[in-house]
């Protein structure tokens, strides 16, 4: 009979890596280095991603010593739910705390379908990739306190598990047919392509058959316009969708609100976006936040239509959500309709987003910002805003 080495208990003084950041290959290598057979890695990942257990003890076909070693070597899920803020329009914003007490936001956006209840609506999950953001877009709450750090791959993946646990109270999960969400948009806090390697590792884990098995084409990565990273992303094997945060149809307007435009102006960004679309054969999305008296003129609409036509892109028009401490405002309804009409007349594919989550601080990063500031000013150190 095969004699196994006893599992050494890992040094817990150093910060433990997250199990959610391991690939099948790295977990297999770690387990084998500790005398476990290779097949244990698949068993463990199945507990995590298919059965979605929330504790090491839930992995009932593993020996107690192995579970103890895993608990000493890894953090199971490196994000815990602080609060869930549901809006009347069926958007649910989760505030999550990481192991260093940093706060991030993850949003569940439900789109009800005809004839089915809200529990069976299509769900899109918006995830964050950084704590804060360095891009400095002047209208955005996420960048207000600057950049703190990149999320690890494990922290990015953990957001999806937090959503699954929030949505499905049963653990371990019984019904393999139940789809927890339909799309992922990487549009939360942070510039995703500034955290390229961790993002790609996380999306690879989400895509893998031993992970969540989530199709790459149901993942949209949104960027403020980092040209070299767009070119790199175009070369990746997994064909993700790409969204460009445009928010200005000329360099003059875009440069007023997005500092990135000085480094990568439209003359460089748009050809890179076009090349990406041609490589992957999928429609791009152009995000365009409508801000009063800044980019809401019919001239901007006409220029945006020309860009969208050239790129064969879909346009998301998003009337601005006001942010505490910033003076930018949402245009009036008439002006929004006039802008949309210009796109419609030119047969541009577009969606005018009636905002989700306006009553739960839905502007990107605002919920987290309020919680951080409440925490700083609260001597009792409560977390819930
Ligand atoms: S809009 Fe996006 S890229 Fe710009 S500061 Fe906010 S999070 Fe960063």
Short mmCIF file of C-alpha atoms and ligand atoms in Angstrom, two decimals:
data_model
loop_
_atom_site.label_atom_id
_atom_site.label_comp_id
_atom_site.label_asym_id
_atom_site.label_seq_id
_atom_site.Cartn_x
_atom_site.Cartn_y
_atom_site.Cartn_z
CA UNK A 1 0.00 0.00 0.00
CA UNK A 2 1.30 3.42 -0.91
CA UNK A 3 2.74 5.29 2.05
CA UNK A 4 2.00 9.01 2.01
CA UNK A 5 4.14 11.64 3.61
CA UNK A 6 2.21 13.50 6.32
CA UNK A 7 1.16 16.91 5.06
CA UNK A 8 3.25 19.67 6.59
CA UNK A 9 1.19 22.52 7.98
CA UNK A 10 2.01 25.61 5.99
CA UNK A 11 3.48 28.70 7.58
CA UNK A 12 0.47 30.89 8.23
CA UNK A 13 2.49 33.94 9.21
CA UNK A 14 2.78 34.89 5.54
CA UNK A 15 -0.40 35.91 3.73
CA UNK A 16 -2.08 32.85 2.30
CA UNK A 17 -2.77 32.82 -1.44
CA UNK A 18 -6.35 32.33 -2.59
CA UNK A 19 -7.54 28.96 -3.84
CA UNK A 20 -9.57 30.94 -6.39
CA UNK A 21 -6.30 32.11 -7.98
CA UNK A 22 -4.99 28.60 -8.64
CA UNK A 23 -5.20 26.91 -12.00
CA UNK A 24 -5.54 23.15 -12.32
CA UNK A 25 -1.84 22.99 -13.17
CA UNK A 26 -0.58 25.07 -10.24
CA UNK A 27 -2.85 23.37 -7.72
CA UNK A 28 -1.83 19.94 -8.98
CA UNK A 29 1.84 20.87 -8.64
CA UNK A 30 1.34 22.18 -5.09
CA UNK A 31 -0.59 19.10 -3.99
CA UNK A 32 1.94 16.71 -5.51
CA UNK A 33 4.75 18.57 -3.77
CA UNK A 34 2.95 17.73 -0.54
CA UNK A 35 2.55 14.04 -1.35
CA UNK A 36 -1.01 14.08 -2.64
CA UNK A 37 -2.06 12.40 -5.91
CA UNK A 38 -2.71 14.65 -8.92
CA UNK A 39 -6.44 13.84 -9.11
CA UNK A 40 -7.06 15.65 -5.80
CA UNK A 41 -6.73 18.98 -7.59
CA UNK A 42 -9.78 18.28 -9.77
CA UNK A 43 -11.74 17.11 -6.74
CA UNK A 44 -10.96 20.31 -4.86
CA UNK A 45 -11.80 22.58 -7.80
CA UNK A 46 -15.04 20.70 -8.33
CA UNK A 47 -16.04 21.45 -4.72
CA UNK A 48 -15.17 25.09 -5.27
CA UNK A 49 -16.70 25.81 -8.67
CA UNK A 50 -19.31 23.14 -9.33
CA UNK A 51 -20.66 22.39 -5.87
CA UNK A 52 -19.69 25.80 -4.53
CA UNK A 53 -18.95 24.88 -0.95
CA UNK A 54 -18.18 27.69 1.45
CA UNK A 55 -15.93 25.90 3.90
CA UNK A 56 -13.08 23.43 3.80
CA UNK A 57 -15.13 21.04 5.92
CA UNK A 58 -17.70 20.96 3.13
CA UNK A 59 -15.21 19.04 0.96
CA UNK A 60 -16.34 15.78 2.45
CA UNK A 61 -14.42 13.36 0.23
CA UNK A 62 -11.07 14.80 1.34
CA UNK A 63 -9.27 13.51 4.40
CA UNK A 64 -9.23 15.66 7.53
CA UNK A 65 -5.43 16.16 7.38
CA UNK A 66 -5.69 17.33 3.78
CA UNK A 67 -8.47 19.76 4.65
CA UNK A 68 -6.39 21.08 7.52
CA UNK A 69 -3.39 21.54 5.27
CA UNK A 70 -5.50 23.32 2.65
CA UNK A 71 -6.91 25.65 5.32
CA UNK A 72 -3.40 26.51 6.48
CA UNK A 73 -2.03 26.96 2.95
CA UNK A 74 -4.88 28.82 1.24
CA UNK A 75 -7.65 31.30 1.74
CA UNK A 76 -10.75 29.59 0.34
CA UNK A 77 -12.53 32.70 -1.00
CA UNK A 78 -10.64 35.98 -0.45
CA UNK A 79 -13.67 38.29 -0.38
CA UNK A 80 -16.49 38.51 2.12
CA UNK A 81 -19.83 40.22 1.74
CA UNK A 82 -20.20 43.46 3.68
CA UNK A 83 -23.54 44.58 2.30
CA UNK A 84 -25.96 43.95 -0.53
CA UNK A 85 -27.81 46.99 -1.78
CA UNK A 86 -30.76 46.19 -3.99
CA UNK A 87 -32.31 48.91 -6.11
CA UNK A 88 -35.92 49.10 -7.21
CA UNK A 89 -34.84 48.52 -10.77
CA UNK A 90 -33.46 45.08 -9.90
CA UNK A 91 -29.82 46.01 -9.77
CA UNK A 92 -28.00 44.57 -6.80
CA UNK A 93 -24.71 46.09 -5.71
CA UNK A 94 -22.49 43.96 -3.50
CA UNK A 95 -19.87 45.62 -1.33
CA UNK A 96 -17.08 43.11 -0.68
CA UNK A 97 -14.19 43.28 1.75
CA UNK A 98 -10.79 41.78 0.86
CA UNK A 99 -8.23 40.33 3.25
CA UNK A 100 -6.46 43.71 3.67
CA UNK A 101 -9.88 45.30 4.42
CA UNK A 102 -9.98 47.08 1.06
CA UNK A 103 -13.51 47.42 -0.32
CA UNK A 104 -14.64 46.67 -3.85
CA UNK A 105 -17.96 46.65 -5.67
CA UNK A 106 -19.55 43.88 -7.71
CA UNK A 107 -22.90 44.49 -9.37
CA UNK A 108 -25.65 42.09 -10.42
CA UNK A 109 -27.77 43.57 -13.22
CA UNK A 110 -31.02 41.71 -13.87
CA UNK A 111 -32.85 42.07 -17.16
CA UNK A 112 -36.35 40.63 -16.76
CA UNK A 113 -37.55 38.54 -19.68
CA UNK A 114 -41.14 38.26 -20.87
CA UNK A 115 -43.19 35.64 -19.11
CA UNK A 116 -40.71 34.66 -16.42
CA UNK A 117 -40.24 35.88 -12.88
CA UNK A 118 -37.44 38.13 -11.73
CA UNK A 119 -35.55 35.12 -10.34
CA UNK A 120 -35.19 33.80 -13.89
CA UNK A 121 -34.22 37.06 -15.53
CA UNK A 122 -30.97 37.34 -17.46
CA UNK A 123 -28.14 38.31 -15.16
CA UNK A 124 -25.05 40.27 -16.02
CA UNK A 125 -22.31 40.54 -13.43
CA UNK A 126 -20.10 43.62 -13.40
CA UNK A 127 -16.76 42.97 -11.72
CA UNK A 128 -13.91 45.16 -10.47
CA UNK A 129 -10.21 44.67 -11.25
CA UNK A 130 -8.48 47.24 -9.03
CA UNK A 131 -8.96 48.99 -5.69
CA UNK A 132 -9.39 52.56 -6.89
CA UNK A 133 -8.16 53.58 -10.32
CA UNK A 134 -5.24 55.55 -11.69
CA UNK A 135 -6.87 56.72 -14.92
CA UNK A 136 -8.31 59.90 -13.44
CA UNK A 137 -11.47 60.21 -15.55
CA UNK A 138 -12.87 63.38 -14.05
CA UNK A 139 -16.49 62.24 -13.86
CA UNK A 140 -15.83 58.96 -12.03
CA UNK A 141 -16.15 58.09 -8.34
CA UNK A 142 -13.75 55.14 -8.62
CA UNK A 143 -10.82 57.37 -9.40
CA UNK A 144 -11.61 60.04 -6.79
CA UNK A 145 -9.28 58.60 -4.15
CA UNK A 146 -6.71 57.47 -6.70
CA UNK A 147 -5.24 54.03 -7.22
CA UNK A 148 -4.52 51.73 -4.30
CA UNK A 149 -3.65 48.34 -5.76
CA UNK A 150 -4.40 45.70 -8.37
CA UNK A 151 -6.73 42.86 -7.47
CA UNK A 152 -5.17 39.42 -7.58
CA UNK A 153 -6.59 36.82 -9.98
CA UNK A 154 -8.09 35.06 -6.95
CA UNK A 155 -9.87 38.25 -5.86
CA UNK A 156 -11.29 38.77 -9.33
CA UNK A 157 -12.63 35.19 -9.48
CA UNK A 158 -13.93 35.45 -5.90
CA UNK A 159 -16.38 38.17 -6.94
CA UNK A 160 -18.21 35.68 -9.15
CA UNK A 161 -18.35 33.10 -6.36
CA UNK A 162 -19.66 35.78 -3.99
CA UNK A 163 -22.45 36.44 -6.49
CA UNK A 164 -23.22 32.71 -6.78
CA UNK A 165 -23.38 32.37 -3.01
CA UNK A 166 -25.61 35.41 -2.77
CA UNK A 167 -27.95 34.11 -5.46
CA UNK A 168 -28.04 30.45 -4.48
CA UNK A 169 -28.51 29.74 -0.76
CA UNK A 170 -27.89 26.00 -1.19
CA UNK A 171 -24.41 24.72 -0.45
CA UNK A 172 -23.22 22.36 -1.74
CA UNK A 173 -25.11 23.16 -4.89
CA UNK A 174 -27.53 20.43 -5.95
CA UNK A 175 -28.68 21.38 -9.42
CA UNK A 176 -25.96 21.54 -12.07
CA UNK A 177 -28.41 22.95 -14.60
CA UNK A 178 -28.95 26.18 -12.68
CA UNK A 179 -27.10 28.99 -14.45
CA UNK A 180 -26.05 31.62 -11.98
CA UNK A 181 -25.41 34.36 -14.50
CA UNK A 182 -25.40 34.93 -18.24
CA UNK A 183 -22.76 37.55 -18.94
CA UNK A 184 -19.73 39.07 -17.26
CA UNK A 185 -18.73 42.66 -17.90
CA UNK A 186 -15.36 43.82 -16.64
CA UNK A 187 -16.52 47.38 -16.09
CA UNK A 188 -16.40 47.90 -12.35
CA UNK A 189 -13.75 49.73 -10.39
CA UNK A 190 -10.37 50.05 -12.12
CA UNK A 191 -8.90 49.95 -15.60
CA UNK A 192 -8.91 46.20 -16.42
CA UNK A 193 -6.07 46.37 -18.92
CA UNK A 194 -3.83 48.02 -16.33
CA UNK A 195 -4.06 44.72 -14.45
CA UNK A 196 -3.66 42.63 -17.56
CA UNK A 197 -1.93 39.49 -16.27
CA UNK A 198 -4.16 39.00 -13.23
CA UNK A 199 -7.27 39.67 -15.31
CA UNK A 200 -6.28 37.12 -17.97
CA UNK A 201 -5.45 34.52 -15.34
CA UNK A 202 -8.83 35.10 -13.67
CA UNK A 203 -10.74 34.87 -16.95
CA UNK A 204 -8.83 31.72 -17.87
CA UNK A 205 -9.95 30.16 -14.55
CA UNK A 206 -13.54 31.25 -15.16
CA UNK A 207 -13.44 29.84 -18.69
CA UNK A 208 -11.78 26.48 -17.93
CA UNK A 209 -13.87 23.30 -17.79
CA UNK A 210 -12.40 22.63 -14.31
CA UNK A 211 -13.34 26.21 -13.33
CA UNK A 212 -16.69 27.81 -14.00
CA UNK A 213 -16.80 26.77 -17.67
CA UNK A 214 -17.94 30.26 -18.61
CA UNK A 215 -17.69 31.06 -22.35
CA UNK A 216 -15.18 33.75 -23.33
CA UNK A 217 -17.67 35.28 -25.74
CA UNK A 218 -19.98 36.09 -22.88
CA UNK A 219 -17.26 38.18 -21.26
CA UNK A 220 -16.86 41.86 -22.18
CA UNK A 221 -13.72 43.73 -21.15
CA UNK A 222 -14.13 47.47 -21.01
CA UNK A 223 -11.15 49.78 -21.35
CA UNK A 224 -10.63 53.51 -21.22
CA UNK A 225 -8.37 53.08 -24.24
CA UNK A 226 -4.93 51.55 -23.55
CA UNK A 227 -3.77 50.93 -27.10
CA UNK A 228 -0.83 48.51 -26.53
CA UNK A 229 -2.96 46.31 -24.26
CA UNK A 230 -5.82 46.29 -26.80
CA UNK A 231 -3.34 45.08 -29.39
CA UNK A 232 -2.09 42.40 -26.99
CA UNK A 233 -5.64 41.31 -26.13
CA UNK A 234 -6.36 40.87 -29.83
CA UNK A 235 -3.67 38.18 -29.93
CA UNK A 236 -5.11 36.13 -27.03
CA UNK A 237 -6.53 32.70 -27.83
CA UNK A 238 -9.71 33.32 -25.84
CA UNK A 239 -11.94 35.66 -27.84
CA UNK A 240 -13.36 38.11 -25.33
CA UNK A 241 -15.62 40.96 -26.33
CA UNK A 242 -14.25 44.49 -26.12
CA UNK A 243 -15.95 47.71 -25.06
CA UNK A 244 -14.29 51.10 -25.38
CA UNK A 245 -15.20 53.87 -22.94
CA UNK A 246 -15.35 56.67 -25.49
CA UNK A 247 -17.35 59.44 -23.76
CA UNK A 248 -16.19 62.01 -26.31
CA UNK A 249 -16.33 61.85 -30.11
CA UNK A 250 -13.47 64.32 -30.62
CA UNK A 251 -10.06 64.63 -29.00
CA UNK A 252 -11.04 68.05 -27.72
CA UNK A 253 -14.05 66.80 -25.76
CA UNK A 254 -12.59 63.44 -24.74
CA UNK A 255 -9.36 65.10 -23.60
CA UNK A 256 -11.31 67.29 -21.17
CA UNK A 257 -12.59 64.33 -19.16
CA UNK A 258 -10.23 61.42 -19.86
CA UNK A 259 -6.49 62.03 -19.32
CA UNK A 260 -5.72 58.78 -21.17
CA UNK A 261 -6.71 60.56 -24.38
CA UNK A 262 -3.54 62.65 -24.25
CA UNK A 263 -1.40 59.51 -24.38
CA UNK A 264 -3.66 57.57 -26.75
CA UNK A 265 -5.75 60.00 -28.82
CA UNK A 266 -8.58 58.86 -31.06
CA UNK A 267 -6.26 58.68 -34.07
CA UNK A 268 -4.46 55.78 -32.38
CA UNK A 269 -7.27 54.29 -30.31
CA UNK A 270 -9.84 53.82 -33.06
CA UNK A 271 -7.54 51.92 -35.49
CA UNK A 272 -6.51 49.60 -32.61
CA UNK A 273 -10.16 48.99 -31.77
CA UNK A 274 -10.95 48.30 -35.42
CA UNK A 275 -8.08 45.84 -35.71
CA UNK A 276 -9.35 44.03 -32.59
CA UNK A 277 -12.84 43.72 -34.07
CA UNK A 278 -11.48 42.42 -37.36
CA UNK A 279 -9.29 39.84 -35.60
CA UNK A 280 -12.13 38.47 -33.49
CA UNK A 281 -15.02 39.08 -35.87
CA UNK A 282 -17.24 40.40 -33.12
CA UNK A 283 -19.06 43.68 -32.76
CA UNK A 284 -17.37 46.24 -30.52
CA UNK A 285 -19.27 48.29 -27.99
CA UNK A 286 -18.71 52.00 -27.52
CA UNK A 287 -19.69 53.28 -24.08
CA UNK A 288 -20.77 56.92 -24.10
CA UNK A 289 -21.77 58.57 -20.83
CA UNK A 290 -23.90 61.63 -21.63
CA UNK A 291 -22.85 64.62 -19.53
CA UNK A 292 -24.75 67.90 -19.61
CA UNK A 293 -23.13 70.65 -21.71
CA UNK A 294 -20.01 68.58 -22.24
CA UNK A 295 -20.63 65.84 -24.80
CA UNK A 296 -24.40 65.91 -25.29
CA UNK A 297 -24.61 68.09 -28.42
CA UNK A 298 -25.96 66.89 -31.75
CA UNK A 299 -22.51 67.64 -33.21
CA UNK A 300 -21.00 65.05 -30.83
CA UNK A 301 -23.83 62.66 -31.74
CA UNK A 302 -23.09 63.06 -35.45
CA UNK A 303 -19.39 62.40 -34.94
CA UNK A 304 -20.12 59.45 -32.66
CA UNK A 305 -22.38 57.98 -35.35
CA UNK A 306 -19.56 58.26 -37.90
CA UNK A 307 -17.14 56.47 -35.55
CA UNK A 308 -19.65 53.72 -34.77
CA UNK A 309 -20.40 53.22 -38.47
CA UNK A 310 -16.72 52.91 -39.33
CA UNK A 311 -16.11 50.40 -36.50
CA UNK A 312 -19.44 48.54 -37.00
CA UNK A 313 -19.87 49.13 -33.28
CA UNK A 314 -22.87 49.09 -30.99
CA UNK A 315 -23.27 52.24 -28.86
CA UNK A 316 -24.34 52.24 -25.22
CA UNK A 317 -25.66 55.67 -24.29
CA UNK A 318 -25.59 56.12 -20.53
CA UNK A 319 -27.07 59.30 -19.03
CA UNK A 320 -24.68 60.38 -16.26
CA UNK A 321 -25.28 59.32 -12.67
CA UNK A 322 -24.35 62.24 -10.45
CA UNK A 323 -21.48 61.67 -8.02
CA UNK A 324 -21.28 63.38 -4.62
CA UNK A 325 -18.53 65.99 -4.72
CA UNK A 326 -18.47 66.32 -8.52
CA UNK A 327 -20.27 69.05 -10.43
CA UNK A 328 -21.08 67.08 -13.60
CA UNK A 329 -24.75 66.67 -14.37
CA UNK A 330 -27.07 64.49 -16.39
CA UNK A 331 -28.60 66.19 -19.47
CA UNK A 332 -32.34 66.81 -19.57
CA UNK A 333 -34.61 64.24 -21.22
CA UNK A 334 -35.15 66.35 -24.36
CA UNK A 335 -31.44 66.63 -24.99
CA UNK A 336 -30.91 62.91 -24.39
CA UNK A 337 -33.69 62.07 -26.85
CA UNK A 338 -32.27 64.45 -29.45
CA UNK A 339 -28.85 62.82 -29.15
CA UNK A 340 -30.35 59.35 -29.53
CA UNK A 341 -32.38 60.49 -32.52
CA UNK A 342 -29.21 61.43 -34.41
CA UNK A 343 -27.95 57.86 -33.98
CA UNK A 344 -31.30 56.39 -34.96
CA UNK A 345 -31.47 58.49 -38.15
CA UNK A 346 -28.08 57.11 -39.16
CA UNK A 347 -29.12 53.50 -38.48
CA UNK A 348 -26.58 53.05 -35.70
CA UNK A 349 -27.17 50.09 -33.42
CA UNK A 350 -27.52 51.62 -29.96
CA UNK A 351 -29.05 51.18 -26.53
CA UNK A 352 -30.17 54.11 -24.43
CA UNK A 353 -29.62 52.75 -20.94
CA UNK A 354 -32.31 53.73 -18.55
CA UNK A 355 -29.94 53.60 -15.64
CA UNK A 356 -29.86 50.70 -13.28
CA UNK A 357 -29.26 51.33 -9.64
CA UNK A 358 -29.53 55.11 -9.47
CA UNK A 359 -30.91 54.82 -5.96
CA UNK A 360 -28.04 52.67 -4.66
CA UNK A 361 -25.15 54.92 -5.64
CA UNK A 362 -24.78 53.08 -8.91
CA UNK A 363 -22.22 55.50 -10.30
CA UNK A 364 -19.08 53.41 -10.54
CA UNK A 365 -17.24 53.27 -7.22
CA UNK A 366 -19.58 55.53 -5.29
CA UNK A 367 -20.87 52.95 -2.84
CA UNK A 368 -17.35 51.89 -1.98
CA UNK A 369 -16.24 55.50 -1.62
CA UNK A 370 -19.03 56.25 0.84
CA UNK A 371 -18.23 53.13 2.85
CA UNK A 372 -14.50 53.97 2.93
CA UNK A 373 -15.21 57.50 4.11
CA UNK A 374 -17.72 56.32 6.71
CA UNK A 375 -15.11 53.87 7.97
CA UNK A 376 -12.42 56.58 8.18
CA UNK A 377 -14.70 58.85 10.16
CA UNK A 378 -16.19 56.16 12.38
CA UNK A 379 -14.36 55.46 15.61
CA UNK A 380 -16.39 52.30 16.23
CA UNK A 381 -15.03 50.98 12.93
CA UNK A 382 -18.32 49.70 11.57
CA UNK A 383 -18.18 48.61 7.95
CA UNK A 384 -21.75 48.82 6.77
CA UNK A 385 -22.37 52.25 5.28
S1 LIG B 1 -14.16 55.50 -15.63
FE1 LIG B 1 -13.07 53.53 -15.42
S2 LIG B 1 -11.01 54.01 -16.17
FE2 LIG B 1 -11.96 55.99 -15.73
S3 LIG B 1 -11.37 56.48 -13.59
FE3 LIG B 1 -13.36 55.38 -13.52
S4 LIG B 1 -12.84 53.23 -13.20
FE4 LIG B 1 -10.97 54.28 -13.93
#
